[in-house]
Amino acid sequence: TQLLEQSPQFLSIQEGENLTVYCNSSSVFSSLQWYRQEPGEGPVLLVTVVTGGEVKKLKRLTFQFGDARKDSSLHITAAQTGDTGLYLCAGASTGRRALTFGSGTRLQVQP
Amino acid sequence: GAVVSQHPSRVICKSGTSVKIECRSLDFQATTMFWYRQFPKQSLMLMATSNEGSKATYEQGVEKDKFLINHASLTLSTLTVTSAHPEDSSFYICSAGKAGGRFNEQFFGPGTRLTVL
């Protein structure tokens, strides 16, 4: 069974601070996606990383895929209250249509 | 775009009744749709993978006779919770993968909050 562990599970920070969320597995994934979900809504796709070592930036968010394609990180610079939500990583595997979702990181940014 | 809708957004029903939830891909064709269940403050739990024109594939521990899935077209999948009980109360979310899409990207609907009294 493939597992994706996210850490930390919960993070409460002040506006303007930086943070990093980690997504780790013992399995290799063909690609990895990050989603953000707000309460009462469905997850929204933020980014897909495909190549080992790849770094993608989305405004204040920086995503990195590990060299071995087993782990990923999400770094947020100067967090804003609008960044509050549940962050989910999800790994794709060859031959399987379904994604393996991480355990989730709940981020709360205080004003 | 890749917009997925769900209907209804909220439903309250009595124990023993059946509830149908619709999931539609509005601007793309989806050969595969997925149904998830989410408990408060937790991640998504995959219930089943729905393939257009064929039987759904259920995850271990999910009762296929209780959670009926139909994927009759490339833009519509339905989940019917039969003989619902209070323990079925949850947030149900569907997602769709684009036909010919890359990297198994999934696009999610807004979810349906089911409350069984």
CSV table of C-alpha atoms in Angstrom, one decimal:
chain,number,residue,atom,x,y,z
A,1,THR,CA,0.0,0.0,0.0
A,2,GLN,CA,1.4,3.4,-1.0
A,3,LEU,CA,1.4,6.0,1.7
A,4,LEU,CA,2.0,9.7,1.6
A,5,GLU,CA,2.8,11.3,4.9
A,6,GLN,CA,2.5,15.0,5.3
A,7,SER,CA,4.0,17.1,8.0
A,8,PRO,CA,3.2,19.1,10.0
A,9,GLN,CA,-0.5,18.0,10.3
A,10,PHE,CA,-1.4,21.4,11.6
A,11,LEU,CA,0.3,24.8,11.4
A,12,SER,CA,-0.8,28.1,12.9
A,13,ILE,CA,1.3,31.1,12.0
A,14,GLN,CA,1.1,34.9,11.9
A,15,GLU,CA,0.7,36.8,8.6
A,16,GLY,CA,4.0,37.5,7.0
A,17,GLU,CA,5.8,34.4,8.3
A,18,ASN,CA,7.3,31.7,6.0
A,19,LEU,CA,6.5,28.0,6.2
A,20,THR,CA,7.3,24.7,4.6
A,21,VAL,CA,5.0,21.7,4.3
A,22,TYR,CA,6.5,18.3,3.6
A,23,CYS,CA,5.1,15.3,1.7
A,24,ASN,CA,7.1,12.0,2.1
A,25,SER,CA,6.7,8.5,0.8
A,26,SER,CA,8.8,5.3,0.4
A,27,SER,CA,7.2,4.9,-3.1
A,28,VAL,CA,8.2,6.5,-6.3
A,29,PHE,CA,5.6,8.5,-8.1
A,30,SER,CA,5.4,9.4,-11.8
A,31,SER,CA,4.1,12.8,-10.9
A,32,LEU,CA,2.9,14.6,-7.8
A,33,GLN,CA,0.2,17.2,-7.3
A,34,TRP,CA,-0.6,19.8,-4.7
A,35,TYR,CA,-4.1,20.9,-3.9
A,36,ARG,CA,-5.6,23.5,-1.5
A,37,GLN,CA,-9.0,23.0,0.0
A,38,GLU,CA,-11.1,25.5,1.8
A,39,PRO,CA,-13.8,24.5,4.3
A,40,GLY,CA,-16.9,23.2,2.6
A,41,GLU,CA,-15.4,23.2,-0.8
A,42,GLY,CA,-13.6,20.8,-3.1
A,43,PRO,CA,-9.8,20.8,-3.5
A,44,VAL,CA,-8.3,23.1,-6.1
A,45,LEU,CA,-5.2,22.0,-8.1
A,46,LEU,CA,-2.2,24.2,-7.5
A,47,VAL,CA,0.6,22.5,-9.3
A,48,THR,CA,1.8,19.3,-10.9
A,49,VAL,CA,5.5,18.3,-10.7
A,50,VAL,CA,6.8,15.6,-12.9
A,51,THR,CA,10.6,15.6,-13.0
A,52,GLY,CA,12.9,14.6,-10.1
A,53,GLY,CA,14.4,17.8,-8.7
A,54,GLU,CA,11.9,20.0,-10.4
A,55,VAL,CA,11.1,23.4,-8.8
A,56,LYS,CA,7.9,25.3,-9.7
A,57,LYS,CA,6.9,28.7,-8.4
A,58,LEU,CA,3.4,30.1,-8.2
A,59,LYS,CA,3.6,33.6,-6.8
A,60,ARG,CA,4.6,33.2,-3.2
A,61,LEU,CA,4.4,29.4,-3.3
A,62,THR,CA,7.4,27.3,-4.3
A,63,PHE,CA,7.0,23.6,-5.0
A,64,GLN,CA,9.8,21.1,-5.2
A,65,PHE,CA,9.8,17.4,-6.3
A,66,GLY,CA,12.6,15.3,-4.7
A,67,ASP,CA,15.3,13.9,-6.9
A,68,ALA,CA,14.1,10.4,-6.4
A,69,ARG,CA,10.4,11.4,-6.9
A,70,LYS,CA,9.5,10.1,-3.5
A,71,ASP,CA,9.0,13.4,-1.7
A,72,SER,CA,7.9,16.9,-2.2
A,73,SER,CA,7.8,20.2,-0.4
A,74,LEU,CA,5.7,23.3,-0.5
A,75,HIS,CA,7.2,26.6,0.7
A,76,ILE,CA,5.1,29.7,1.3
A,77,THR,CA,6.8,33.0,1.6
A,78,ALA,CA,5.2,35.9,3.6
A,79,ALA,CA,2.0,34.0,4.3
A,80,GLN,CA,-1.4,35.8,4.0
A,81,THR,CA,-4.7,35.1,5.6
A,82,GLY,CA,-6.0,34.0,2.2
A,83,ASP,CA,-3.5,31.1,2.3
A,84,THR,CA,-5.5,29.5,5.1
A,85,GLY,CA,-6.8,26.0,4.2
A,86,LEU,CA,-6.1,22.3,3.9
A,87,TYR,CA,-3.1,21.5,1.7
A,88,LEU,CA,-3.0,18.1,0.1
A,89,CYS,CA,-0.3,16.4,-1.8
A,90,ALA,CA,-1.3,13.5,-4.2
A,91,GLY,CA,0.9,11.1,-6.0
A,92,ALA,CA,0.3,9.5,-9.4
A,93,SER,CA,1.6,6.0,-10.2
A,94,THR,CA,2.0,4.3,-13.6
A,95,GLY,CA,-0.8,2.0,-14.3
A,96,ARG,CA,-3.2,3.4,-11.7
A,97,ARG,CA,-5.7,6.1,-12.5
A,98,ALA,CA,-6.5,7.0,-8.9
A,99,LEU,CA,-4.2,9.3,-7.0
A,100,THR,CA,-2.7,8.5,-3.6
A,101,PHE,CA,-3.5,11.4,-1.3
A,102,GLY,CA,-1.5,12.6,1.6
A,103,SER,CA,-2.8,12.9,5.1
A,104,GLY,CA,-3.1,16.7,4.7
A,105,THR,CA,-1.7,19.8,6.4
A,106,ARG,CA,-4.1,22.3,7.9
A,107,LEU,CA,-2.7,25.8,7.7
A,108,GLN,CA,-4.1,28.7,9.7
A,109,VAL,CA,-2.7,32.2,9.0
A,110,GLN,CA,-3.6,34.7,11.7
A,111,PRO,CA,-3.9,38.4,10.9
B,1,GLY,CA,-11.0,25.4,-18.0
B,2,ALA,CA,-11.8,22.3,-16.1
B,3,VAL,CA,-15.0,22.8,-14.2
B,4,VAL,CA,-16.8,20.1,-12.2
B,5,SER,CA,-20.2,20.6,-10.6
B,6,GLN,CA,-22.0,18.5,-8.0
B,7,HIS,CA,-25.7,18.5,-7.1
B,8,PRO,CA,-27.0,18.9,-4.6
B,9,SER,CA,-24.6,20.8,-2.5
B,10,ARG,CA,-26.4,19.9,0.7
B,11,VAL,CA,-29.0,17.2,1.5
B,12,ILE,CA,-30.7,16.2,4.6
B,13,CYS,CA,-32.6,12.9,4.6
B,14,LYS,CA,-34.3,10.5,6.9
B,15,SER,CA,-32.7,7.2,7.9
B,16,GLY,CA,-33.6,4.5,5.5
B,17,THR,CA,-34.0,6.7,2.4
B,18,SER,CA,-31.8,6.8,-0.7
B,19,VAL,CA,-29.9,9.8,-1.9
B,20,LYS,CA,-28.5,10.5,-5.3
B,21,ILE,CA,-25.6,12.8,-5.9
B,22,GLU,CA,-24.7,14.0,-9.4
B,23,CYS,CA,-21.2,14.9,-10.6
B,24,ARG,CA,-20.8,16.6,-14.0
B,25,SER,CA,-17.8,17.8,-15.9
B,26,LEU,CA,-19.0,21.0,-17.6
B,27,ASP,CA,-16.4,21.9,-20.1
B,28,PHE,CA,-14.5,18.6,-20.8
B,29,GLN,CA,-15.0,14.9,-21.2
B,30,ALA,CA,-14.1,12.7,-18.3
B,31,THR,CA,-13.5,9.0,-19.1
B,32,THR,CA,-12.8,8.5,-15.4
B,33,MET,CA,-14.4,10.0,-12.3
B,34,PHE,CA,-13.6,9.4,-8.7
B,35,TRP,CA,-15.8,9.5,-5.6
B,36,TYR,CA,-14.3,10.5,-2.2
B,37,ARG,CA,-15.6,10.7,1.3
B,38,GLN,CA,-14.1,13.3,3.7
B,39,PHE,CA,-14.5,13.4,7.5
B,40,PRO,CA,-14.1,16.6,9.4
B,41,LYS,CA,-10.5,17.9,9.4
B,42,GLN,CA,-9.3,14.8,7.5
B,43,SER,CA,-7.9,14.0,4.1
B,44,LEU,CA,-9.8,12.5,1.3
B,45,MET,CA,-10.8,8.8,1.3
B,46,LEU,CA,-11.2,7.3,-2.1
B,47,MET,CA,-14.4,5.3,-2.3
B,48,ALA,CA,-14.5,4.2,-6.0
B,49,THR,CA,-13.2,4.8,-9.5
B,50,SER,CA,-16.0,5.3,-12.0
B,51,ASN,CA,-15.3,4.5,-15.6
B,52,GLU,CA,-17.6,5.6,-18.4
B,53,GLY,CA,-19.7,2.7,-19.7
B,54,SER,CA,-18.3,0.1,-17.3
B,55,LYS,CA,-18.7,-1.0,-13.7
B,56,ALA,CA,-17.0,1.1,-11.0
B,57,THR,CA,-14.0,-0.2,-9.1
B,58,TYR,CA,-14.5,0.0,-5.4
B,59,GLU,CA,-11.9,0.4,-2.8
B,60,GLN,CA,-11.5,-2.2,-0.1
B,61,GLY,CA,-14.1,-1.8,2.6
B,62,VAL,CA,-16.6,0.2,0.5
B,63,GLU,CA,-19.9,-1.6,0.1
B,64,LYS,CA,-20.8,-1.6,-3.6
B,65,ASP,CA,-24.4,-2.4,-2.9
B,66,LYS,CA,-24.7,0.5,-0.6
B,67,PHE,CA,-22.9,3.1,-2.7
B,68,LEU,CA,-24.2,2.6,-6.2
B,69,ILE,CA,-22.2,4.4,-8.9
B,70,ASN,CA,-23.3,4.9,-12.5
B,71,HIS,CA,-21.1,6.6,-15.1
B,72,ALA,CA,-23.5,6.7,-18.1
B,73,SER,CA,-21.8,9.4,-20.2
B,74,LEU,CA,-18.5,11.2,-20.5
B,75,THR,CA,-19.8,14.1,-18.5
B,76,LEU,CA,-21.9,12.5,-15.8
B,77,SER,CA,-21.4,10.1,-12.9
B,78,THR,CA,-23.9,9.5,-10.1
B,79,LEU,CA,-23.4,8.2,-6.6
B,80,THR,CA,-26.5,6.8,-4.8
B,81,VAL,CA,-26.3,6.2,-1.1
B,82,THR,CA,-28.9,3.5,-0.5
B,83,SER,CA,-30.8,3.0,2.8
B,84,ALA,CA,-28.8,5.8,4.3
B,85,HIS,CA,-28.0,5.7,8.0
B,86,PRO,CA,-26.6,8.5,10.3
B,87,GLU,CA,-23.1,7.0,10.0
B,88,ASP,CA,-23.3,7.8,6.3
B,89,SER,CA,-23.4,11.5,7.1
B,90,SER,CA,-20.3,13.0,5.5
B,91,PHE,CA,-18.9,15.3,2.9
B,92,TYR,CA,-18.8,13.5,-0.5
B,93,ILE,CA,-16.6,14.9,-3.2
B,94,CYS,CA,-16.2,13.8,-6.8
B,95,SER,CA,-13.4,14.5,-9.2
B,96,ALA,CA,-12.8,14.0,-12.9
B,97,GLY,CA,-9.8,13.3,-15.0
B,98,LYS,CA,-9.7,14.7,-18.5
B,99,ALA,CA,-9.9,12.2,-21.4
B,100,GLY,CA,-6.3,12.2,-22.7
B,101,GLY,CA,-5.2,14.3,-19.8
B,102,ARG,CA,-1.7,14.3,-18.5
B,103,PHE,CA,-0.3,13.2,-15.2
B,104,ASN,CA,-3.6,11.9,-13.8
B,105,GLU,CA,-4.6,15.4,-12.8
B,106,GLN,CA,-8.0,15.5,-11.2
B,107,PHE,CA,-10.5,18.3,-11.0
B,108,PHE,CA,-12.8,18.4,-8.1
B,109,GLY,CA,-16.4,19.3,-7.6
B,110,PRO,CA,-17.5,21.5,-4.7
B,111,GLY,CA,-18.7,18.6,-2.6
B,112,THR,CA,-22.0,17.5,-1.2
B,113,ARG,CA,-22.8,17.6,2.5
B,114,LEU,CA,-25.0,14.7,3.4
B,115,THR,CA,-26.8,14.6,6.8
B,116,VAL,CA,-28.8,11.6,7.7
B,117,LEU,CA,-31.2,12.1,10.5
